[in-house]
Coordinates of C-alpha atoms in Angstrom, one line a residue:
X133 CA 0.0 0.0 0.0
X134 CA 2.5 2.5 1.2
X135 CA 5.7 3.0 -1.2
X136 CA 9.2 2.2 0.3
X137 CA 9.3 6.2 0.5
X138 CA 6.4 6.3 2.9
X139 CA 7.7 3.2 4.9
X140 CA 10.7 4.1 6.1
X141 CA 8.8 7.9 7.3
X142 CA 6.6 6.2 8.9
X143 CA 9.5 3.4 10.6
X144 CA 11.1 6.6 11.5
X145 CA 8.2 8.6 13.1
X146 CA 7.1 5.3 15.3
X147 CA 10.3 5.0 17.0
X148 CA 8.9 7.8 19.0
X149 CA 6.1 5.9 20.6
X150 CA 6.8 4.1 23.7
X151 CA 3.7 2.2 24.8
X152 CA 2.1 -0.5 22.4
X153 CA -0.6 0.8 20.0
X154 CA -3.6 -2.1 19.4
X155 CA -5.4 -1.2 16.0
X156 CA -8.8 -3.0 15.0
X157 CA -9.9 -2.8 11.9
X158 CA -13.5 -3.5 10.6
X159 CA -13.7 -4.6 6.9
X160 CA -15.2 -6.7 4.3
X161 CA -14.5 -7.6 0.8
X162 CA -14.7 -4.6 -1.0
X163 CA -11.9 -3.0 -2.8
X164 CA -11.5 -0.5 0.2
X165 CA -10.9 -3.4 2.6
X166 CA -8.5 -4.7 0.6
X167 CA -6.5 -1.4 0.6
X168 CA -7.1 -0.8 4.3
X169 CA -5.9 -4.3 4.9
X170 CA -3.0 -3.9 3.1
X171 CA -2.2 -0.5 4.9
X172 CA -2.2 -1.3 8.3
X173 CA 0.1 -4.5 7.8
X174 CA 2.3 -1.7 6.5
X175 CA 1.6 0.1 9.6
X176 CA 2.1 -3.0 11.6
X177 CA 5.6 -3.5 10.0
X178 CA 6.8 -0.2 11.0
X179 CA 7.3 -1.3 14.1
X180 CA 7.1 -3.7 16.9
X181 CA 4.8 -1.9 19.6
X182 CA 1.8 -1.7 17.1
X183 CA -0.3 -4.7 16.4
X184 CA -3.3 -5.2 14.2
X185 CA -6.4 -7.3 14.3
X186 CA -9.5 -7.4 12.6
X187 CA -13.0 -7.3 14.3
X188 CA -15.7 -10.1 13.6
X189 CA -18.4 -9.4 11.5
X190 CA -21.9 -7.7 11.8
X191 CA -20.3 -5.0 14.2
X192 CA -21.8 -1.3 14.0
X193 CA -18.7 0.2 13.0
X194 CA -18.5 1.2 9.2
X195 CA -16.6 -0.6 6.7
X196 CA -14.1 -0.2 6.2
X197 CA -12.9 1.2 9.3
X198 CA -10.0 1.0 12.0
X199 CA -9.4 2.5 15.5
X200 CA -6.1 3.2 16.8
X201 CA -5.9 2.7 20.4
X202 CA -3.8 2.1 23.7
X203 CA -3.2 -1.4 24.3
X204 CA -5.9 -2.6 26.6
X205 CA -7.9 0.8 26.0
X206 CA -10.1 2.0 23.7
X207 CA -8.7 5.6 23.1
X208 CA -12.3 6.6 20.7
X209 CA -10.1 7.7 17.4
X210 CA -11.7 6.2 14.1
X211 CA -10.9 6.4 10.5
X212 CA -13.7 4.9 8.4
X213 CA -11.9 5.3 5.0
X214 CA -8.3 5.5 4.0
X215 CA -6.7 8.1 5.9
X216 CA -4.5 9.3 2.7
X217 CA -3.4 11.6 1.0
X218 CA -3.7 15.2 3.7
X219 CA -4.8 12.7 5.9
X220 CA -2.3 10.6 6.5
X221 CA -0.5 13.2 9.0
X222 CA -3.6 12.6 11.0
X223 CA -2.8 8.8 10.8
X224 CA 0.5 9.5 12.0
X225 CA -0.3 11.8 14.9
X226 CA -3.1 9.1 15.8
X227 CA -0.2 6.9 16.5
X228 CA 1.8 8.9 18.0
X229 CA 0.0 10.1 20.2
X230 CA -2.1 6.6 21.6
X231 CA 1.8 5.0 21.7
X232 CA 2.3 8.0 24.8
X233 CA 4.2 10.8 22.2
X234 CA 3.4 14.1 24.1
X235 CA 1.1 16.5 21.0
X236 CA 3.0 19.9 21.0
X237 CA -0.1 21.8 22.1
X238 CA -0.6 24.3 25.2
X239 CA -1.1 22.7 28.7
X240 CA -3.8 25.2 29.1
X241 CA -5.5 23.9 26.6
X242 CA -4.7 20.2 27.0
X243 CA -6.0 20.8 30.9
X244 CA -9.2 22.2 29.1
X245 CA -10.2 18.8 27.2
X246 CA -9.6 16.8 30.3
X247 CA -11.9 18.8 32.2
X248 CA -14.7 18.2 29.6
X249 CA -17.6 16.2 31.5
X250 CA -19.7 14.7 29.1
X251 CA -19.6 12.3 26.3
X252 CA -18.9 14.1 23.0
X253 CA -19.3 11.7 19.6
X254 CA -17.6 13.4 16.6
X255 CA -18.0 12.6 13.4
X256 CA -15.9 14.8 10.6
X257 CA -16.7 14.5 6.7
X258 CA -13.5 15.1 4.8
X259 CA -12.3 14.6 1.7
X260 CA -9.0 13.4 1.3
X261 CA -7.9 16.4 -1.1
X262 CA -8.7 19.1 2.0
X263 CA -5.9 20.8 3.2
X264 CA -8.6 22.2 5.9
X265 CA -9.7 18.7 6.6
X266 CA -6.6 17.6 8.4
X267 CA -6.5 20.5 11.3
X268 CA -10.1 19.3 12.5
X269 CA -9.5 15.3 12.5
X270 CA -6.2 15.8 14.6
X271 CA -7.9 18.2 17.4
X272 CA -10.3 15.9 17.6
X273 CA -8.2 12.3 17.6
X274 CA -6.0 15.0 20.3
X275 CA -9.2 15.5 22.3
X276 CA -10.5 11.8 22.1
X277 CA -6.8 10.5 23.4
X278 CA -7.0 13.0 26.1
X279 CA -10.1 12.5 27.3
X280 CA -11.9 9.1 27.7
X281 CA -15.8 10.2 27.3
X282 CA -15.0 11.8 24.1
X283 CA -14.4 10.0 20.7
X284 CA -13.6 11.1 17.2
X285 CA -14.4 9.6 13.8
X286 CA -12.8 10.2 10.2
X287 CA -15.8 9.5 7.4
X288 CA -14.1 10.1 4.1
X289 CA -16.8 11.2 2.0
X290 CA -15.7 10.1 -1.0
X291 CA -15.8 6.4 -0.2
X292 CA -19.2 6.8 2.3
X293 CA -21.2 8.1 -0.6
X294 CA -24.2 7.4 0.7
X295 CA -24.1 9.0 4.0
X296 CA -22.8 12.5 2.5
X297 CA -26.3 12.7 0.4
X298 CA -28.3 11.6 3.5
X299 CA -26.6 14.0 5.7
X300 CA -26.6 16.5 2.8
X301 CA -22.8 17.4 3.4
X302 CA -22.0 19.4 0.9
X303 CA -19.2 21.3 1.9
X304 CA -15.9 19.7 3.8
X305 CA -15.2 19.7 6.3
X306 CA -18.2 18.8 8.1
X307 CA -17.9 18.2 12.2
X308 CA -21.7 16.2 13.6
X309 CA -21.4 16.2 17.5
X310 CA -23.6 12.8 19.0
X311 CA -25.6 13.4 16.0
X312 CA -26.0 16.4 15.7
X313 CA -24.6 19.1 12.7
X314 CA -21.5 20.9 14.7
X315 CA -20.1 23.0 12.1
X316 CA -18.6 23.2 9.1
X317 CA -15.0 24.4 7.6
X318 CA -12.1 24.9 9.3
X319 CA -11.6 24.7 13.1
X320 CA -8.9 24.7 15.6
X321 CA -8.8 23.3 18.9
X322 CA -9.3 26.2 20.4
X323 CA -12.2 27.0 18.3
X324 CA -13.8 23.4 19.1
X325 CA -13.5 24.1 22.6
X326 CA -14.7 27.4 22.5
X327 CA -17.9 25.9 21.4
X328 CA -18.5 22.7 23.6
X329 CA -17.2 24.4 26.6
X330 CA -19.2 27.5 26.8
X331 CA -17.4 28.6 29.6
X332 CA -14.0 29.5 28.3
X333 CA -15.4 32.4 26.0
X334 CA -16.1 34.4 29.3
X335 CA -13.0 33.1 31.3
X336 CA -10.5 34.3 28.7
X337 CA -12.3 37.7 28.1
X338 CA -12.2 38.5 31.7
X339 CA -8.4 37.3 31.7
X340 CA -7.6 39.5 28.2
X341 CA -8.9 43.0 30.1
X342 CA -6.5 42.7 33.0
X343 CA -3.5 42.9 30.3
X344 CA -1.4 45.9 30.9
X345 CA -1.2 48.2 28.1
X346 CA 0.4 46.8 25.3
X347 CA 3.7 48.9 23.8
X348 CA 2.2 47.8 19.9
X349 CA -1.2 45.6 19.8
X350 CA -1.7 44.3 16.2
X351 CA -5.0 43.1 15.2
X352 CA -5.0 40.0 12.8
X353 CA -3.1 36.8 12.6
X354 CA -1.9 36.6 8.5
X355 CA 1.5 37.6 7.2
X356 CA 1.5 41.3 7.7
X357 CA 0.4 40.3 10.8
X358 CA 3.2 38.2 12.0
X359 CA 5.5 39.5 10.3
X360 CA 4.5 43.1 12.7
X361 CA 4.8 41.2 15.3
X362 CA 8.1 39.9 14.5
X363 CA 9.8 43.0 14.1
X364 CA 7.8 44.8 17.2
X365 CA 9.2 42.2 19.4
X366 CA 12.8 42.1 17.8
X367 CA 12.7 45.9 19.0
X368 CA 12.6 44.7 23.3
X369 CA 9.1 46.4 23.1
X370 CA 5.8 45.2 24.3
X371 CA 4.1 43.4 21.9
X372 CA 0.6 41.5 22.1
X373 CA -1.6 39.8 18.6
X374 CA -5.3 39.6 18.9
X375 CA -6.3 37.2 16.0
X376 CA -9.7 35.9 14.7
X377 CA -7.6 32.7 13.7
X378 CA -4.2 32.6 13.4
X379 CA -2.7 32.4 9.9
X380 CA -5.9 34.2 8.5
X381 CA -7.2 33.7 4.8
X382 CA -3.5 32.2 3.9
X383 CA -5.4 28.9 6.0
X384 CA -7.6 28.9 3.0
X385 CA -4.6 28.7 0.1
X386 CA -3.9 25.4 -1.1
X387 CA -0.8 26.2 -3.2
X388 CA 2.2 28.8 -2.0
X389 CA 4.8 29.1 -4.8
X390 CA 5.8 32.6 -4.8
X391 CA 6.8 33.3 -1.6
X392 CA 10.4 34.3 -2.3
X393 CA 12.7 31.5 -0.5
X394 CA 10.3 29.1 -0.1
X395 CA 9.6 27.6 -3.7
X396 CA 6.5 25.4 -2.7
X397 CA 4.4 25.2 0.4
X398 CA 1.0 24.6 1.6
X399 CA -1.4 27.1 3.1
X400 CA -1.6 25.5 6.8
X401 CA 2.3 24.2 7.1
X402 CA 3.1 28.2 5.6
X403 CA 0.8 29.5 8.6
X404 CA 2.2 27.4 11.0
X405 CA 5.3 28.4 10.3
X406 CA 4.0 31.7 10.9
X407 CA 3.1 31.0 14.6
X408 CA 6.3 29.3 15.2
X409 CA 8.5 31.8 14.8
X410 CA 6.1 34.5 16.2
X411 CA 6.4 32.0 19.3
X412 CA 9.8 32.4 19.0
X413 CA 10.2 35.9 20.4
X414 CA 8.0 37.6 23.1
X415 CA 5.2 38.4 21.9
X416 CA 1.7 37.6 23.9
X417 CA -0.9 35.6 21.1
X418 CA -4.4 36.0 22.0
X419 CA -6.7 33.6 19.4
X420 CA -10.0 33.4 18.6
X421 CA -10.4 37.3 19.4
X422 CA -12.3 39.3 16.9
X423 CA -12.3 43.1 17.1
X424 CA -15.4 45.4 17.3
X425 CA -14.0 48.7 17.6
X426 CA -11.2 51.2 17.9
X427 CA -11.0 54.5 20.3
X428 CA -8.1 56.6 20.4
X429 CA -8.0 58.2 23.7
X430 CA -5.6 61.1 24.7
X431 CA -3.0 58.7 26.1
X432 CA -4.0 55.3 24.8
X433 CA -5.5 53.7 22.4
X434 CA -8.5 50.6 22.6
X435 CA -9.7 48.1 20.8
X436 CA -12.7 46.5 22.0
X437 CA -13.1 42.7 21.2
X438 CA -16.6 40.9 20.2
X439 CA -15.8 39.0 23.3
X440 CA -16.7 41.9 25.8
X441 CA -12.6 42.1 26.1
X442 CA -10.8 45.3 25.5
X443 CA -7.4 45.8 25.0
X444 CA -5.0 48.7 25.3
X445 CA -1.5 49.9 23.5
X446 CA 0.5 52.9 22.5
X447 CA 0.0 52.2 18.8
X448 CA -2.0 49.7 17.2
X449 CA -1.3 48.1 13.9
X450 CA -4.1 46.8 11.8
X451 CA -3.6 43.7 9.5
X452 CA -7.2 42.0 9.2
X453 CA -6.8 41.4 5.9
X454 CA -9.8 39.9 3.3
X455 CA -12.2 37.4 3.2
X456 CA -13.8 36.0 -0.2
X457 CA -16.5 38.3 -2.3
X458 CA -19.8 36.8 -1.7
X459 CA -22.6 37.4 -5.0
X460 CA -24.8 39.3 -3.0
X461 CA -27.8 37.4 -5.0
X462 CA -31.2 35.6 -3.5
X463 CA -30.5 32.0 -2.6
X464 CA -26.6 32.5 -1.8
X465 CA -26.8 32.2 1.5
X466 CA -29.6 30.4 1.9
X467 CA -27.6 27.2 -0.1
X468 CA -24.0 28.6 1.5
X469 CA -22.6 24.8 2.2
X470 CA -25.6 23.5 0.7
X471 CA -24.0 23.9 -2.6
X472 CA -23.1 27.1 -2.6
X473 CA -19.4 26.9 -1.7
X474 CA -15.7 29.0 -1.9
X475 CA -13.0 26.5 -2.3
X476 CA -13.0 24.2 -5.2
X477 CA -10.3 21.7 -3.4
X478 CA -11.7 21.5 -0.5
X479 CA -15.3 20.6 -1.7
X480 CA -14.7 19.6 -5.3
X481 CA -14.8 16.0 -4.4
X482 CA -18.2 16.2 -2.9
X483 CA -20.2 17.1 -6.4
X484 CA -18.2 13.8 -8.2
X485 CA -20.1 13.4 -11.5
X486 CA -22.7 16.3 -11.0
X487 CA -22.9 19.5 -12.6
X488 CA -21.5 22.8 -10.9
X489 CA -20.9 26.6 -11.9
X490 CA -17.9 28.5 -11.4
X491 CA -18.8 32.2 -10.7
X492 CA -15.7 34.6 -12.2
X493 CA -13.1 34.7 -14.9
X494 CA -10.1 35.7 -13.2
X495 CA -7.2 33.4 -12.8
X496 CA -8.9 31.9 -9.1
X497 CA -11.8 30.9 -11.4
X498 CA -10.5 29.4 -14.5
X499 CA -8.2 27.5 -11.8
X500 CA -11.2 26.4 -10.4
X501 CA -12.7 25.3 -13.4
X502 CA -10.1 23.3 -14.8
X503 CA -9.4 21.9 -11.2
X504 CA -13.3 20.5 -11.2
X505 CA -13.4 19.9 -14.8
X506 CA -11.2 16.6 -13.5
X507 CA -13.8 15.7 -10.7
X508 CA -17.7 16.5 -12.3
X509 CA -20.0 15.9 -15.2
X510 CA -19.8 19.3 -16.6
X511 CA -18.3 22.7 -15.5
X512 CA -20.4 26.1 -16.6
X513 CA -18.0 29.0 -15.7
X514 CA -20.0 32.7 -15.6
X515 CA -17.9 35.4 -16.5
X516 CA -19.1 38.8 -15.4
X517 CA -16.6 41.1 -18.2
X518 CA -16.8 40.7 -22.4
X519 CA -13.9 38.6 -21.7
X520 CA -12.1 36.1 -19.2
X521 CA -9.4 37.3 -17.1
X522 CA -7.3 35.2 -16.7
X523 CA -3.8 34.5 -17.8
X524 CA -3.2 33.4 -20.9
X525 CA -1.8 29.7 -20.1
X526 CA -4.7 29.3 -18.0
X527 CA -7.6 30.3 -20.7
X528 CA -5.3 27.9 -23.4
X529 CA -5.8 25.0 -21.0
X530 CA -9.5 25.4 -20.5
X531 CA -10.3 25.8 -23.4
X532 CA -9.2 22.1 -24.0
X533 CA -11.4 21.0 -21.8
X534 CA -14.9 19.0 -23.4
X535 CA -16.5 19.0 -20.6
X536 CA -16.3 23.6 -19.5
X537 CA -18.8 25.7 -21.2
X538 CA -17.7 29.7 -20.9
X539 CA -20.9 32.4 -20.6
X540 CA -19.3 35.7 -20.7
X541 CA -20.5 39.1 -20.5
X542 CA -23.3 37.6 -17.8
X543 CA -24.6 38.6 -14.7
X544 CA -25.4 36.3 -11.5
X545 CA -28.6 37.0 -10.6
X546 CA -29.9 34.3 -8.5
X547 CA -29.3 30.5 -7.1
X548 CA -32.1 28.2 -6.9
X549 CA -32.9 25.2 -5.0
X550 CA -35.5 22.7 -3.6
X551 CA -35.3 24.1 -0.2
X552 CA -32.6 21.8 0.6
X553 CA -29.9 22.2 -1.6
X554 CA -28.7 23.6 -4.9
X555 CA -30.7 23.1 -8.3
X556 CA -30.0 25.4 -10.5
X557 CA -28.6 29.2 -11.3
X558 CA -29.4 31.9 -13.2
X559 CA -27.8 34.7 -14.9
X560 CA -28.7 37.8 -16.9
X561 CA -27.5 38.4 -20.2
X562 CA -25.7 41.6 -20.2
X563 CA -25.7 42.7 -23.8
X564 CA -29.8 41.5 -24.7
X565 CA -30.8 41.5 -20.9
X566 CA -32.7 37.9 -21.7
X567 CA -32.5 35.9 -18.5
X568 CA -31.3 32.1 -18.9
X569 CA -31.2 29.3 -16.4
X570 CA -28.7 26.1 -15.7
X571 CA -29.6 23.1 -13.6
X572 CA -26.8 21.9 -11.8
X573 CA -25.8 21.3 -8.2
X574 CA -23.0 23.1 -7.3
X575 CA -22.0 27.0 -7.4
X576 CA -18.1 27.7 -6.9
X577 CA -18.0 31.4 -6.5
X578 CA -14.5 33.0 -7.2
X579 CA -15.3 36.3 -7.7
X580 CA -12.2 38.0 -5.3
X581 CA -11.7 39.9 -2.0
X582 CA -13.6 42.3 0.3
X583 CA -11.5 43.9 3.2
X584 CA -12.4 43.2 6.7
X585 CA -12.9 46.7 8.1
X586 CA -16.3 46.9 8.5
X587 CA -15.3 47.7 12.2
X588 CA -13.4 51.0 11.7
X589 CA -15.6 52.5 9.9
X590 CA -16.2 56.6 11.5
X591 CA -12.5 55.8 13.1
X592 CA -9.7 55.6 10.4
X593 CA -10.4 56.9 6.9
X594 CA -11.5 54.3 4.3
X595 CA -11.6 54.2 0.7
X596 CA -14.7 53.6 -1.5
X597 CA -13.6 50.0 -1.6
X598 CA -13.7 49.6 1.9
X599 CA -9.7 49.4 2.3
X600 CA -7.8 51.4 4.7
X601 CA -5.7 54.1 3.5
X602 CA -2.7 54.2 4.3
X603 CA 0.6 56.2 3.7
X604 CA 4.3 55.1 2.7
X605 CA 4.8 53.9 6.0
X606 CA 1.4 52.5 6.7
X607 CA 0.5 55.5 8.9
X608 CA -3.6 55.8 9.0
X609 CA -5.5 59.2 9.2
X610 CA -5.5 58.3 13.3
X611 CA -1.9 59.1 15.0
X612 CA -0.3 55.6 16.8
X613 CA -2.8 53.3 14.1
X614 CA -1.2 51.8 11.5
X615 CA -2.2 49.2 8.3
X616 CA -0.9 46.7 6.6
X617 CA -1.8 44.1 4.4
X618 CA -5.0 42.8 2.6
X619 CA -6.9 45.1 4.4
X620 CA -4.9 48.4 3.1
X621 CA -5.0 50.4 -0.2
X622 CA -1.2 49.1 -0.8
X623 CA -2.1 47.3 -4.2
X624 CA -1.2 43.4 -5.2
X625 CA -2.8 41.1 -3.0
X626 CA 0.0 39.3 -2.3
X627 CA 1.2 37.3 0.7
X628 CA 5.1 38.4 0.1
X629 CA 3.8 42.1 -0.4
X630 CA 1.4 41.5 3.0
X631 CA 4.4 40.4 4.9
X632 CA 6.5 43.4 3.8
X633 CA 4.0 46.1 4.6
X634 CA 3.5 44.5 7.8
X635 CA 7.5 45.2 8.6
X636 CA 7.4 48.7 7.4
X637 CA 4.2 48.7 9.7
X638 CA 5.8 47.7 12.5
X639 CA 9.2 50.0 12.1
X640 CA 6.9 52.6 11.4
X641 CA 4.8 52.3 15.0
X642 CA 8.3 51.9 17.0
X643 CA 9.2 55.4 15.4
X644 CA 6.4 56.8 16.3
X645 CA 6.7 55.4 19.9
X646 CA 10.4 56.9 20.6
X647 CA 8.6 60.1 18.7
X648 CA 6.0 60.5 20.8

């Protein structure tokens, strides 16, 4: 199953464990089973403390399945499918982690999951080419290990067809809790616990407004973000990050190959490697904090958190950056993860053989389009302009491609459905203004960014786009507040440019500091 590649990473990555590991898998004779069977005596193989078995037949467990447990303990971590692909990092953490490898994550939080007093069932719908996928199986396998009333369960969607339409996942990944719909896309540990323990929302806001004033407080977690805090902290100052999620919209971004220095990298691993070496200097990381408004007092300045939390600082540098252009039509959000959906890798594998729309031209959706064009029946991409936008080597491969029909020069004017999920669209022709309709049952919109500064509007001057304006130093129209990033007029919305701007951001707050 696994190459000779694979094998000796794995060989390697199991010498860590130090207690035996029992797995039980649940199979039958399809296929799948085969595979499965064939991967765990690779696992097995690997090395001596971990042992496989199979369970009789007629059990309740799906097929096929496995669990990965303690020896002698039933640890409630489940892949029902072939955790490949992304997923097989979550194999290998499984592993690690029920063989007694400590998971590098906060004692805090670690504490949190033990303290959990009820039985939690999860169940997280993934497909295997989700680079979101992977963050939500391993904080759940973590919180399943750690905590013996809580269990966790893989369901590749792909292979558990028939489940996905009765459940009506449409949109990966999908997180049921003893039942139940949870939530959908991606969500860290923190973010899991904030919502089962509804506690710790109140806990950490009281704890936030007893910080001292902060020397530079930067709002927002992506690359200008980081790389603000970075050179704040570098300059012995005090330096704290309040972050909606850590990494921000780069979480979202399959492919990074032009970040200069790093010729190919993934979304998450680039965004971890964000946090790392943010971690590595001084700097105090409040997550899962969302802001709701900025004052500018005669001393200090304050930004108040949706949490009730409110922070102080001396200068505050603003790097919130972008989220994806919704259409704005009737039945959008209505159908949002009911067919309606933003990331073509991450759902793509969900609408296997049906028929979707991809909603803009540019070069995010013409990507789109040939990326689907490989998975569904048939691919309609809408393009708003006379002409598609995209570069050139992109337009030359999709057009061939038998199975794409381009509409240009339309407008989006409305998704339809049955009440429970996509069935059609409809657009507007621009030049006649006749108004056509295509059954399908899948809308990809890819129609670009909107800054997220809906908060500071009255406060810092905006442009009529919504971005912050800023000048050659990222000063805003409000002394001590500065910008950078996505979220900025600064032009290219690029993660190398967002990085920059946020270092000329933060240079340009510590010179206002020994200024003022």
């Amino acid at each position: 199953m696994l190459d000779a590649g694979l094998k000796a990473q794995l060989a390697t990555y199991l010498e860590r464990i130090s207690h035996p590991v029992e797995i039980v898998a649940s199979l039958d004779d399809t296929p799948a089973s085969a595979q499965m069977r064939g991967l765990l005596q690779d696992i097995a193989d690997a090395s001596p403390l971990v042992k496989t078995s199979e369970a009789p037949a007629g059990g309740p467990e799906r097929r096929p399945s496995f669990s990965v447990n303690r020896a002698g303990e039933n640890t409630g971590v489940r892949f029902a499918g072939l955790p490949m692909g992304h997923e097989f990092t979550s194999l290998v953490l499984a592993l690690l982690q029920a063989g007694g490898y400590p998971p590098k994550v906060d004692e805090a939080l670690l504490q949190q999951v033990r303290a959990l007093d009820a039985d939690l069932h999860f169940e997280v719908y993934v497909s295997l080419t989700c680079h979101n996928c992977p963050d939500v199986v391993q904080a759940l396998n973590l919180m399943a290990i750690q905590n013996p009333r809580i269990r966790a369960t893989m369901v590749d969607g792909a292979l558990f067809q028939d489940e996905v339409n009765e459940r009506q996942v449409m949109a990966v990944p999908t997180v049921f809790l003893n039942g139940t719909h949870f939530g959908q896309g991606r969500m860290t540990l923190e973010e899991i616990l904030a919502k089962v323990d509804t506690d710790a929302g109140t806990r950490e806001a009281a704890k936030i407004s007893q910080k001292d004033p902060f020397d530079v407080l930067i709002v927002g977690g992506g690359p200008a973000g980081a790389a603000a805090a970075v050179y704040a902290a570098r300059k012995g100052i005090r330096t704290g990050i309040a972050s909606e999620r850590f990494g921000g919209q780069v979480l979202d971004t399959l492919g990074i190959e032009n970040f200069i220095s790093v010729k190919e990298t993934e979304g998450p691993k680039f965004a971890l490697a964000l946090e790392e070496h943010v971690r590595h200097y001084e700097v105090d990381i409040m997550n899962l904090q969302r802001a709701k408004a900025l004052r500018r007092g005669t001393d200090l300045i304050e930004v108040q958190l949706e949490s009730g939390a409110a922070l102080q600082a001396r200068s505050v540098i603003v790097t919130t950056g972008a989220r994806w252009r919704k259409l704005g039509v009737p039945g959008e959000e209505a159908y949002r993860n009911k067919g309606v959906a933003y990331c073509p890798h991450c759902d793509g594998p969900l609408f296997r053989g049906k028929r979707v729309a991809v909603v803009g031209g540019g070069n995010s959706g013409v990507e789109a389009a040939i990326d689907l064009a490989g998975i569904v029946a048939h691919v309609t991409l809408i393009e708003f302009g006379e002409q598609l936008r995209a570069d050139a080597v992109l337009q030359k491969k999709l057009a061939t491609l038998h199975n794409v029909r381009v509409i240009l020069n339309a407008q989006t004017t409305e998704v339809t459905g049955n009440g429970q999920a996509v069935n059609g669209l409809q657009y507007q022709d621009r030049a006649t203004g006749e108004v056509f309709r295509v059954e399908l049952e899948g809308v990809f919109v890819q129609i670009g960014l909107v800054p997220n500064t809906e908060w500071l509007k009255g406060t810092v001057e905006l442009s009529k786009h919504g971005e912050i304006v800023v000048d050659a130093k990222g000063q805003t129209s409000v002394p001590g507040v500065f910008a950078a990033g996505d979220a900025t007029t600064a032009p290219y919305k690029q993660i190398v440019i967002a990085a920059g701007d946020g270092a000329k951001a933060a240079l340009g707050a510590f010179d206002h500091l020994i200024r003022s």
